[in-house]
Each structure stands twice: as structure tokens, then as C-alpha cells.
PDB file of C-alpha atoms in Angstrom:
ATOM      1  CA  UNK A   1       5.174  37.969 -16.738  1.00  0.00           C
ATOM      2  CA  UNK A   2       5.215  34.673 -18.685  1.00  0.00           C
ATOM      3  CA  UNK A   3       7.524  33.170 -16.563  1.00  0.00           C
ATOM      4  CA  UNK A   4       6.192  33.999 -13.043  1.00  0.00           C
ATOM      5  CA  UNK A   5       2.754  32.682 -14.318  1.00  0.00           C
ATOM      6  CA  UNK A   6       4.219  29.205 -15.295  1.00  0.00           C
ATOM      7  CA  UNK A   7       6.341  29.028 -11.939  1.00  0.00           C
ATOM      8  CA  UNK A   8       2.744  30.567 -10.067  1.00  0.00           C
ATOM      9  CA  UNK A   9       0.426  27.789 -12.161  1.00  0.00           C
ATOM     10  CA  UNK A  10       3.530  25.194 -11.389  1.00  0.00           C
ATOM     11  CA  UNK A  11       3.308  25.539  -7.517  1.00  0.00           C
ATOM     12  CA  UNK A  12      -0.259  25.064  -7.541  1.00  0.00           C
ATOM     13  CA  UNK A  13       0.007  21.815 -10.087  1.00  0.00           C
ATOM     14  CA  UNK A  14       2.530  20.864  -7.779  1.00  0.00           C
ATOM     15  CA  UNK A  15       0.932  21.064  -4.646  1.00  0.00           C
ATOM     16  CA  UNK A  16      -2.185  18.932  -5.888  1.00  0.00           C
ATOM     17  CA  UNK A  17      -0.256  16.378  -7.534  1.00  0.00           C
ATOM     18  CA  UNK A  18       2.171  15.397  -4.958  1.00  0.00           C
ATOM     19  CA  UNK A  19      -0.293  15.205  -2.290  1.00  0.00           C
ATOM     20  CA  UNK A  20      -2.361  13.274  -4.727  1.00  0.00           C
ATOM     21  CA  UNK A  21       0.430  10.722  -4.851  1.00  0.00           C
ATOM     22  CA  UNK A  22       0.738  10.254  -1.407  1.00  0.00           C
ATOM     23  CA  UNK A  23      -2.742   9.682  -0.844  1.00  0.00           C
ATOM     24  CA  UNK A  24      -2.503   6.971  -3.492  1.00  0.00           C
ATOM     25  CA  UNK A  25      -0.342   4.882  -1.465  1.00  0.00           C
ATOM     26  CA  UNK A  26      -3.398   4.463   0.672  1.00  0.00           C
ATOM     27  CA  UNK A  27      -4.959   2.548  -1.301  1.00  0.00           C
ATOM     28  CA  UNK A  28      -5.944  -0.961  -0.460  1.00  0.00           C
ATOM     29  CA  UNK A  29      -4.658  -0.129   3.137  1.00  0.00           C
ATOM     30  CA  UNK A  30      -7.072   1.999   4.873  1.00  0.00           C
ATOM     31  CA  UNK A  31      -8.585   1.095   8.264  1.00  0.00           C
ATOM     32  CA  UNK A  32     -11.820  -0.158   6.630  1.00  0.00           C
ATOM     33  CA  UNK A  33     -13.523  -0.441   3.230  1.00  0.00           C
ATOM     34  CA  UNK A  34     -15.384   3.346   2.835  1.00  0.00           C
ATOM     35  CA  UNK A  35     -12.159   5.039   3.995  1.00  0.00           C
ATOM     36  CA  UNK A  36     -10.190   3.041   1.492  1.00  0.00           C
ATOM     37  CA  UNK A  37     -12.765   4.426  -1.416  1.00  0.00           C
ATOM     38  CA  UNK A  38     -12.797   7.854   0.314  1.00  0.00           C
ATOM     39  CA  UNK A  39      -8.685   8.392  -0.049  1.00  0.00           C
ATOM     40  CA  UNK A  40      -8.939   6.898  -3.183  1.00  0.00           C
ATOM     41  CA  UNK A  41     -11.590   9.471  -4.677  1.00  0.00           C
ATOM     42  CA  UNK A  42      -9.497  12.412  -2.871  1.00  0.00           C
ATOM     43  CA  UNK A  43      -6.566  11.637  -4.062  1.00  0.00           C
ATOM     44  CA  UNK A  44      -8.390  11.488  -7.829  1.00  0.00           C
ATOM     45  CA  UNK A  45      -9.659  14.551  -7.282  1.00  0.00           C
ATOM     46  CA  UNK A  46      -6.332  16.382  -6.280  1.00  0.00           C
ATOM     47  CA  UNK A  47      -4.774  14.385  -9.351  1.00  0.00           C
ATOM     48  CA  UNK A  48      -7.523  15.774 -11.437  1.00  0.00           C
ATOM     49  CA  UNK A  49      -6.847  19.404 -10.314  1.00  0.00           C
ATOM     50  CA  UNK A  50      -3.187  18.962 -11.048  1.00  0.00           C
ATOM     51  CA  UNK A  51      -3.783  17.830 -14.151  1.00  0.00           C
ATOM     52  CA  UNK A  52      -5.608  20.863 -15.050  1.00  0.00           C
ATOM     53  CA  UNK A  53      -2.704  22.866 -13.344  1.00  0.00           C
ATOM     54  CA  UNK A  54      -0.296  21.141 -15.596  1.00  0.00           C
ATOM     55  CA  UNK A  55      -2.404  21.418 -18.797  1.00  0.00           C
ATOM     56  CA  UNK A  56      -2.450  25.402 -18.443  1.00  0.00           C
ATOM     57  CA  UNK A  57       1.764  25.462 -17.329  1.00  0.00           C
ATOM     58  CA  UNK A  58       2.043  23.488 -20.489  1.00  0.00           C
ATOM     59  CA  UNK A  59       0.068  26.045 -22.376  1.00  0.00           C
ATOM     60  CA  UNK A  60       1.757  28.817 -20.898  1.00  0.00           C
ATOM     61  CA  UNK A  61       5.365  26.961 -21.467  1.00  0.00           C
ATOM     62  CA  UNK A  62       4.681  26.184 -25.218  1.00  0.00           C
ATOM     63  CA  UNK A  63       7.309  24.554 -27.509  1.00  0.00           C
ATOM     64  CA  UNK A  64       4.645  21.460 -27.658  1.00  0.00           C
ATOM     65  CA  UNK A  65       4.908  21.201 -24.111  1.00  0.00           C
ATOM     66  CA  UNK A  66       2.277  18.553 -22.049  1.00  0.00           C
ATOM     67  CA  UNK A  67       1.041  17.802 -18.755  1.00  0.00           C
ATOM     68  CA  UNK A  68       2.765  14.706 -18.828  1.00  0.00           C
ATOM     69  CA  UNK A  69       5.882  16.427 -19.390  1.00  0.00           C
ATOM     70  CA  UNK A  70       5.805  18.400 -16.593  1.00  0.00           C
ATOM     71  CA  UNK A  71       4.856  16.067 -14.314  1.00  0.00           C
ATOM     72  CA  UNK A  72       7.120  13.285 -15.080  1.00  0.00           C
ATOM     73  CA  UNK A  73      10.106  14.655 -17.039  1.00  0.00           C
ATOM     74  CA  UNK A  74      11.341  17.429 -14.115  1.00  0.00           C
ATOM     75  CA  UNK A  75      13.615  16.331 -11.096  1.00  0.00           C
ATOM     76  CA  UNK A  76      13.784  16.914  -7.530  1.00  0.00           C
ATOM     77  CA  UNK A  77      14.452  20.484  -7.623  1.00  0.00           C
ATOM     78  CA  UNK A  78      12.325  21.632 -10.018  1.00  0.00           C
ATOM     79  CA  UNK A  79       9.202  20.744  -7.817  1.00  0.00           C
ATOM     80  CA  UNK A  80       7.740  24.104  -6.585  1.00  0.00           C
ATOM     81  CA  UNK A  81       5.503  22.446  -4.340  1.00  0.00           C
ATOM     82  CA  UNK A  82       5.250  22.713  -0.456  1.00  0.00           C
ATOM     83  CA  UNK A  83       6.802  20.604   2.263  1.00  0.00           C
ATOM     84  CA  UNK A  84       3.944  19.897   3.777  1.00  0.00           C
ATOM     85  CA  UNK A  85       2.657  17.854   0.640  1.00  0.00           C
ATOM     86  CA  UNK A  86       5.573  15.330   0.294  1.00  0.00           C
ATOM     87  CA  UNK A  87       5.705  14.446   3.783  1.00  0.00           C
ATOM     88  CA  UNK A  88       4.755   9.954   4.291  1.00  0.00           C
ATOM     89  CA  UNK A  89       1.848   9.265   4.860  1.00  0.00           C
ATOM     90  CA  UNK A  90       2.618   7.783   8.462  1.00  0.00           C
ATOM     91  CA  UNK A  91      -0.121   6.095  10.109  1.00  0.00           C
ATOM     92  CA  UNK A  92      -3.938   7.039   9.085  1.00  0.00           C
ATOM     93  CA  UNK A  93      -4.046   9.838  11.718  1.00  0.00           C
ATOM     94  CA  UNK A  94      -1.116  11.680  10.377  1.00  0.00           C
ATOM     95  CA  UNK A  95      -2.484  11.411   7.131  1.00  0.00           C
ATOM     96  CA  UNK A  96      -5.489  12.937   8.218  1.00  0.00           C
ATOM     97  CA  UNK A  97      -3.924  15.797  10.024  1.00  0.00           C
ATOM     98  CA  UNK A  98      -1.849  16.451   7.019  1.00  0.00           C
ATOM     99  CA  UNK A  99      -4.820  16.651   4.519  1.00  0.00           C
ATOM    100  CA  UNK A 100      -6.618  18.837   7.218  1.00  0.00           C
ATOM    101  CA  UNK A 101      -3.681  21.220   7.288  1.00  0.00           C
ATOM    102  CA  UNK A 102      -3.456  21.296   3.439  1.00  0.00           C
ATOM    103  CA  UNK A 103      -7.933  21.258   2.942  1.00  0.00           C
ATOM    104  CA  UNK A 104      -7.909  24.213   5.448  1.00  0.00           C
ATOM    105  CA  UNK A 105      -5.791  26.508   3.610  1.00  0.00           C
ATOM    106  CA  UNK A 106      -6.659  25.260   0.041  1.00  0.00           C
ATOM    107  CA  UNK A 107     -10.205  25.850   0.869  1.00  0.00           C
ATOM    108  CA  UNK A 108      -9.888  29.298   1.429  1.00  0.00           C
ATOM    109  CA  UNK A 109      -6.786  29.826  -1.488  1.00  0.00           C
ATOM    110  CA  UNK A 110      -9.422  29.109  -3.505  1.00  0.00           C
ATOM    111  CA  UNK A 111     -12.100  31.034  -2.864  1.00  0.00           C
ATOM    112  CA  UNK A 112      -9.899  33.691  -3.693  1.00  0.00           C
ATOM    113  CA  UNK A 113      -8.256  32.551  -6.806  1.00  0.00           C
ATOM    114  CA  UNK A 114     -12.145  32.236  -8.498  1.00  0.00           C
ATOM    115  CA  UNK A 115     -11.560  36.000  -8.588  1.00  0.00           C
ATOM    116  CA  UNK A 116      -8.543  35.794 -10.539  1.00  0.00           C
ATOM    117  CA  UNK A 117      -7.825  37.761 -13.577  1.00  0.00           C
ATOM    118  CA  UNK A 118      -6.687  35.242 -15.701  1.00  0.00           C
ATOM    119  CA  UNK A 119      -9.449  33.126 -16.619  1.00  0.00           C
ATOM    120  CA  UNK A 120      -7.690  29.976 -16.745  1.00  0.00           C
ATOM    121  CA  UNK A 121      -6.646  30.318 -13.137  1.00  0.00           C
ATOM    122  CA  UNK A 122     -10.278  31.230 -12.403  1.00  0.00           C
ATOM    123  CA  UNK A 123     -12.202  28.168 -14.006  1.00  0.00           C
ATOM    124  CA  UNK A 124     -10.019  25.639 -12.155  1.00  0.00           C
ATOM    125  CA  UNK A 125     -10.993  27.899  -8.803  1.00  0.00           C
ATOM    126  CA  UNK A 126     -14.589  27.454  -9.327  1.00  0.00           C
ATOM    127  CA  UNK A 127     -14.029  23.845 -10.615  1.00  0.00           C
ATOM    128  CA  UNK A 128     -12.294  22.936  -7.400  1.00  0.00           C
ATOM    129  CA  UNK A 129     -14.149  24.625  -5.080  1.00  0.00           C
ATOM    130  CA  UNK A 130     -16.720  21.966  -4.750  1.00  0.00           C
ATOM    131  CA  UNK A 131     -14.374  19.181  -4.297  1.00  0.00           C
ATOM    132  CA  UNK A 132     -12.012  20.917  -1.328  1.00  0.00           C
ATOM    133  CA  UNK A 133     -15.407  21.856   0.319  1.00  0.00           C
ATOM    134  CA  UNK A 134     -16.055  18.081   0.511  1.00  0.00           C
ATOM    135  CA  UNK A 135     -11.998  17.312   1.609  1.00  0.00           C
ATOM    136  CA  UNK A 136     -11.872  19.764   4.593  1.00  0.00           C
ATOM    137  CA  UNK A 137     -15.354  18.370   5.712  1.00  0.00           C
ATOM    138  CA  UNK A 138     -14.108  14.849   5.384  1.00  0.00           C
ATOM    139  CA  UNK A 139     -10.490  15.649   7.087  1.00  0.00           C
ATOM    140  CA  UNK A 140     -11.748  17.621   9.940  1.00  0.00           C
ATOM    141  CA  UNK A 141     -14.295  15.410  11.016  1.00  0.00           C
ATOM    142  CA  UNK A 142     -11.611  12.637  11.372  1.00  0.00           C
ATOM    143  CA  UNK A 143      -9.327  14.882  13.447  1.00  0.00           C
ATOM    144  CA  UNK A 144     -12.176  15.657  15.634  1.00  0.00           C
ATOM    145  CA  UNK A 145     -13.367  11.859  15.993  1.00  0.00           C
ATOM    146  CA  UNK A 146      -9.875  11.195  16.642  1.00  0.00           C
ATOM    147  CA  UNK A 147      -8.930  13.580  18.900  1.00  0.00           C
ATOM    148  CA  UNK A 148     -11.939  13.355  20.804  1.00  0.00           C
ATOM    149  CA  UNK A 149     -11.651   9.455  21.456  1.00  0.00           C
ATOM    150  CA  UNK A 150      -9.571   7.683  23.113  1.00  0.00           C
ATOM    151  CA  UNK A 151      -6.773   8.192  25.032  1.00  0.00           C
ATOM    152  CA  UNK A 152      -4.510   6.449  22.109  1.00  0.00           C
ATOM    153  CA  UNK A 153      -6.366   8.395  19.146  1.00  0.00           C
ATOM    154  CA  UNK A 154      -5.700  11.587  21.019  1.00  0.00           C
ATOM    155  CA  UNK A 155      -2.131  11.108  21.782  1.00  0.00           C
ATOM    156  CA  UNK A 156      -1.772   9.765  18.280  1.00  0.00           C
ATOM    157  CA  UNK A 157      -3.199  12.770  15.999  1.00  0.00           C
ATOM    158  CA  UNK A 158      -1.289  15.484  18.797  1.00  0.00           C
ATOM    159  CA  UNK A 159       1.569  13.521  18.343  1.00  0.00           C
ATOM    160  CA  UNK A 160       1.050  14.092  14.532  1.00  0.00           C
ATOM    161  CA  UNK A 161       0.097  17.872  14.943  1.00  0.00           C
ATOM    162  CA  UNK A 162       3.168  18.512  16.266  1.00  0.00           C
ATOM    163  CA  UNK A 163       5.368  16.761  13.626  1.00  0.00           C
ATOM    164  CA  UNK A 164       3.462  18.853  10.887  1.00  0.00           C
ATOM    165  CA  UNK A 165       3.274  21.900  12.186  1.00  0.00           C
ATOM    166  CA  UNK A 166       6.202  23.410  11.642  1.00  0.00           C
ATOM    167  CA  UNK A 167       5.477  23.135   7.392  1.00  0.00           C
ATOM    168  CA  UNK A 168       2.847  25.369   7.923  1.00  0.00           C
ATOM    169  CA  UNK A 169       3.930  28.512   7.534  1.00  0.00           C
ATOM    170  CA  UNK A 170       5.141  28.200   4.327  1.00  0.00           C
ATOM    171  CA  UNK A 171       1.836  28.036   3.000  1.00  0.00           C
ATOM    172  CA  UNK A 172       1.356  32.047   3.354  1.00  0.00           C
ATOM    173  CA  UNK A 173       4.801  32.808   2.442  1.00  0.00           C
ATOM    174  CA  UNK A 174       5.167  35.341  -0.155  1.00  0.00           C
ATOM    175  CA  UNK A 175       8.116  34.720  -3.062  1.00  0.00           C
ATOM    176  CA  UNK A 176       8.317  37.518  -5.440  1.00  0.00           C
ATOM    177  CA  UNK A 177       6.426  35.038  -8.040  1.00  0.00           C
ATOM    178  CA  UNK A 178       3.284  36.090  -5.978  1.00  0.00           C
ATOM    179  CA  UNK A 179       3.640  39.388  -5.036  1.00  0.00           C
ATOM    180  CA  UNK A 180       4.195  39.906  -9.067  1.00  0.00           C
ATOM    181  CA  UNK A 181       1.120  38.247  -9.743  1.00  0.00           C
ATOM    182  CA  UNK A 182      -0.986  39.640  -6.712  1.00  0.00           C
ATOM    183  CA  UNK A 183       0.210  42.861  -8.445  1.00  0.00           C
ATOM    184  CA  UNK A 184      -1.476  42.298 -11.336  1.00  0.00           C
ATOM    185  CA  UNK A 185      -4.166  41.304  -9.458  1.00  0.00           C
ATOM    186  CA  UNK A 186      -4.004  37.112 -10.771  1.00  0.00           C
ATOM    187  CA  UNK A 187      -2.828  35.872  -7.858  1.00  0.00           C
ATOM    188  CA  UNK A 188      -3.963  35.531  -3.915  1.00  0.00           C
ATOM    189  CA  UNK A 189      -2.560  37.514  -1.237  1.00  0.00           C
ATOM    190  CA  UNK A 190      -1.507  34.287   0.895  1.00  0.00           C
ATOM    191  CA  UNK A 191      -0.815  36.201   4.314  1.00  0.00           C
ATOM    192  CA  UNK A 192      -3.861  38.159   4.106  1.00  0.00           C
ATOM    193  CA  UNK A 193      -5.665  34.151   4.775  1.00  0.00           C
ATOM    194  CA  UNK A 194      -3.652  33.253   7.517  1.00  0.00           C
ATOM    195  CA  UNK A 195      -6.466  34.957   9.915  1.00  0.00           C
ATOM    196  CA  UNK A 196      -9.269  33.519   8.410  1.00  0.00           C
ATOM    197  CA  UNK A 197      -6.969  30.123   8.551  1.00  0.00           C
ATOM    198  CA  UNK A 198      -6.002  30.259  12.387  1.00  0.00           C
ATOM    199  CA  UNK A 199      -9.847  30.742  13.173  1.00  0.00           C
ATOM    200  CA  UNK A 200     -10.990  27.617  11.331  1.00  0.00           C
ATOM    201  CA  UNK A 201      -7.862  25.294  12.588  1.00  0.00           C
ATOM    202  CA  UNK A 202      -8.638  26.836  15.884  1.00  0.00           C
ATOM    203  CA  UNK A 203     -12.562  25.847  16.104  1.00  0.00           C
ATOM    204  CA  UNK A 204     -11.559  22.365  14.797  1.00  0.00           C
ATOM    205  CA  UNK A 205      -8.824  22.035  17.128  1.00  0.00           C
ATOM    206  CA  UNK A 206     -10.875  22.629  20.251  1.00  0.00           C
ATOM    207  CA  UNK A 207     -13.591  20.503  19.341  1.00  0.00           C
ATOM    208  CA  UNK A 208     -10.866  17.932  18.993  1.00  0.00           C
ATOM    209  CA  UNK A 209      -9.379  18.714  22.456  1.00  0.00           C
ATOM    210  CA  UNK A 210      -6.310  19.015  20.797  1.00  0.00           C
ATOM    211  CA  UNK A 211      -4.246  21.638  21.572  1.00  0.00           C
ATOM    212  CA  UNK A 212      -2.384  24.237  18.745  1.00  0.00           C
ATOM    213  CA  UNK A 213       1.181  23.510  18.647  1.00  0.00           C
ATOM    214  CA  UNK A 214       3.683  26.238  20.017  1.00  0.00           C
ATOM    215  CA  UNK A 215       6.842  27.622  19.138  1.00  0.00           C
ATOM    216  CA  UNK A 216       8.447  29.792  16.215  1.00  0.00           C
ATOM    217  CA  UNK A 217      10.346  27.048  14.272  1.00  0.00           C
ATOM    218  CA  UNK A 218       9.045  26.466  11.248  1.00  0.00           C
ATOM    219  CA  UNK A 219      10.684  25.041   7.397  1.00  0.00           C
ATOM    220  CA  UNK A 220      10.605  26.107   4.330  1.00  0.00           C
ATOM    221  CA  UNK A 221      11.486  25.846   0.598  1.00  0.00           C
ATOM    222  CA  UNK A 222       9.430  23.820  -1.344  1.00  0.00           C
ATOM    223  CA  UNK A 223       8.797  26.763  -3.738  1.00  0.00           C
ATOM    224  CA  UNK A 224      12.631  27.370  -4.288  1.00  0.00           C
ATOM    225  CA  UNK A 225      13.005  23.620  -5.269  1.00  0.00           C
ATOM    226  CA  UNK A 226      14.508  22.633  -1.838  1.00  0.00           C
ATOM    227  CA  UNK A 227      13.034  19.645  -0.575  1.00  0.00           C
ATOM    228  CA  UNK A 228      13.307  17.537   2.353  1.00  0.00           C
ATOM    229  CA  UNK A 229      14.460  13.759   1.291  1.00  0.00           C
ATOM    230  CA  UNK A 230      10.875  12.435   1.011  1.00  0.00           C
ATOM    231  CA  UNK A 231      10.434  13.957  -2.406  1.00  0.00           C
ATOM    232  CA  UNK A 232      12.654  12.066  -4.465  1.00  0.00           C
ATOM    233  CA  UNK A 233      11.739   8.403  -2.873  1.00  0.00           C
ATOM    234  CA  UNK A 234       8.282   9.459  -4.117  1.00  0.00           C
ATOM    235  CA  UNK A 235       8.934  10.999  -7.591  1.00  0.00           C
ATOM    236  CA  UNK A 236      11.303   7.581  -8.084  1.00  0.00           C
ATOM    237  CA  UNK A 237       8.094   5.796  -7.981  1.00  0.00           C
ATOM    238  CA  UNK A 238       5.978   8.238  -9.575  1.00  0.00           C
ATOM    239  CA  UNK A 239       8.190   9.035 -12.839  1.00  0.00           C
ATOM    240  CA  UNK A 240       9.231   5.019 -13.003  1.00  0.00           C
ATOM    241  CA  UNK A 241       7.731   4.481 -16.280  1.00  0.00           C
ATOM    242  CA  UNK A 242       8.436   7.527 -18.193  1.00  0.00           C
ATOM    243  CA  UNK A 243      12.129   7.690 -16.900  1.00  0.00           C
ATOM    244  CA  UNK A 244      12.875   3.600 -17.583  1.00  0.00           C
ATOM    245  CA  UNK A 245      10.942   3.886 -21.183  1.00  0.00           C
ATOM    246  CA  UNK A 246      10.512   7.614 -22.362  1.00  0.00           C
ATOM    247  CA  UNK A 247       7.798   8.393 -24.786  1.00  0.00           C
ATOM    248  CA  UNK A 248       5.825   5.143 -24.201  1.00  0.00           C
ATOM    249  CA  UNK A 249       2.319   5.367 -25.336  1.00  0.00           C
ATOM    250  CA  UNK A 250      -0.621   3.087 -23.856  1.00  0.00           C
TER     251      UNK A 250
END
């Protein structure tokens, strides 16, 4: 029980705090000043729900265990988190179609998880909540202003679609870490979203005039620690400092 609720709370910590990296390499580089601050204050929120991830995996891991530990002191295939979240950042429309992909499931993860039995996992829900409500607005009007534009912003963000597709599926995937903890009722049923998931891509899709990708290939393994190459460029800049001068203290 212990140790599927660390790897459970791990994933999750995971999944906000690499895609909270990535979006930190937007900043100073965004098409205009309020998008630069709007990435910028995403990406701190995502770090800031990691960071409450972490603190409750440390918890749960004793043996004076941190968040810091966990997030800079495990390698490549210790990362539980999905392959959507490590992908580059590409131009802005691919990161936008990324964070829509990842705001649209989270949003609805979480409305779930509030209703968790452990009240740990429960607080951060409700904590969250409010923040990936703002995300999912913010990254689905941007795939429907650019999909709806011109002919370059249209190709552009289908172009993108396509590419991320196929790490999609892996978000409703169920390991035996969550069907143990959906058994004891802590954790979300992640296929029983996909539904619910399809509908709200779908209605932001066709306002876009983008079209849903096609096709039965899709990738996996983020959860089992295998990653595609992009994770270890980024955790070589992310761990840096720990790894060249362990224990250093501001």
C-alpha cells in the first residue's frame, strides 16, 4: 500500500513538474509581452502543484526524505511521468497544443481526485482545481485562435496535433499502481474520463477547424520509467546544481 501510494503521488509530482520545466524555457521568448507573463505564471503554478506532490511522496517515503530530493536526486528512469510532458516545446503553437492536451485531461483528473480518500491527495485536488480551470481556458482559446486564422496558424497547430497525438493515450492507461489505489477507492479511474475527454477535445477541435487525428498508433511508458530522449537533455539542466554541488544551501 505504501509503496503504490508513493509511485501513485510520484506520477502526479512528476507530471506537473516536468511540464512545469518546459514551460519555463519560455520565458523571455514568447510572441509578445502578456504571453511571456502568462507561461511564466503557468508554469509556476504546475511547479507549485509538484511541489506539493513531492512534499507528500517525501512524507510518504520517510527516512528524512524532501521534495528537493525527489525532484533533483532521481535519474532518467525513475521519472514516472508521461510522454506527453517532456516533449520540446517546439514553436508557440505546439506548445499550446501540448498544454491543451495535458489542461484537458488534468482538468477533469482532478475533479475526481478532490474525492479521494486520502486527504492529502484531496487538498491538492481542490487546491488545483482553480488554477487548471484557468490553464485549459487559456490553452484552448489559443488553439482555437490559431486554428481558426490563417492559413499558416492552421497548418501549423494541425501539424502539431498530429505530432502529439499519439502520447495521448497513455494518459488513461491503467498500471496496477492505479487499479490498487482505485481499489481502495484513493485513486481515479483514468479510462472511465476518456469520454468526458473526447467530448471536450472534440468541441474545441471543431471550433478550431481542426480536425482529430486518426489512426491506432500510439506510445507509451512514461510511468514504467521509459522515456523518449527528451527527458534527460531536460533533467541535465534541471538537476545542474544539485548534481555539480550536492547539498548546497542558498
Amino acid at each position: 500500500m505504501k509503496s503504490a501510494l508513493l509511485q501513485y503521488t510520484l506520477t502526479l509530482a512528476d507530471d506537473s513538474l516536468i511540464m512545469a520545466q518546459r514551460l519555463s524555457e519560455w520565458a523571455y521568448k514568447a510572441p509578445f509581452l502578456e504571453e511571456d507573463i502568462a507561461l511564466s505564471n503557468i508554469s509556476l503554478d504546475l511547479f507549485g502543484r509538484a511541489n506539493m506532490f513531492l512534499d507528500y511522496a517525501a512524507e510518504i517515503k520517510g527516512n528524512n526524505t524532501i521534495a528537493d530530493d525527489l525532484a533533483f536526486r532521481r535519474n532518467e528512469r525513475e521519472y514516472r511521468n508521461h510522454l506527453l510532458c517532456e516533449q520540446p516545446n517546439g514553436h508557440f503553437g505546439e506548445t499550446i497544443t501540448r498544454q491543451f492536451l495535458f489542461d484537458s485531461f488534468y482538468i477533469l483528473f482532478l475533479k475526481e481526485l478532490a474525492k479521494s480518500s486520502d486527504d492529502q491527495l484531496a487538498a491538492i485536488a481542490c487546491k488545483s482545481l482553480k488554477e487548471v480551470t484557468y490553464h485549459f481556458r487559456h490553452s484552448s482559446q489559443w488553439v482555437i485562435r490559431l486554428g481558426d486564422g490563417t492559413d499558416e496558424s492552421h497548418n501549423k497547430i494541425n501539424n502539431a496535433l498530429n505530432k502529439l497525438w499519439i502520447f495521448t493515450d497513455e494518459l488513461f492507461m491503467m498500471d496496477d499502481v492505479d487499479q490498487e489505489m482505485l481499489k481502495k477507492k484513493i485513486g481515479v479511474d483514468r479510462l472511465a474520463l476518456k469520454t468526458n475527454w473526447n467530448k471536450m477535445v472534440d468541441d474545441v477541435l471543431n471550433e478550431a477547424t481542426l480536425n482529430k487525428p486518426e489512426g491506432e498508433y500510439m506510445l507509451s511508458g512514461g510511468k514504467k520509467g521509459i522515456h523518449t530522449e527528451h527527458l534527460g537533455h531536460l533533467l541535465s539542466e534541471m538537476q545542474y546544481l544539485q548534481r555539480a554541488y550536492p547539498n548546497a544551501k542558498w
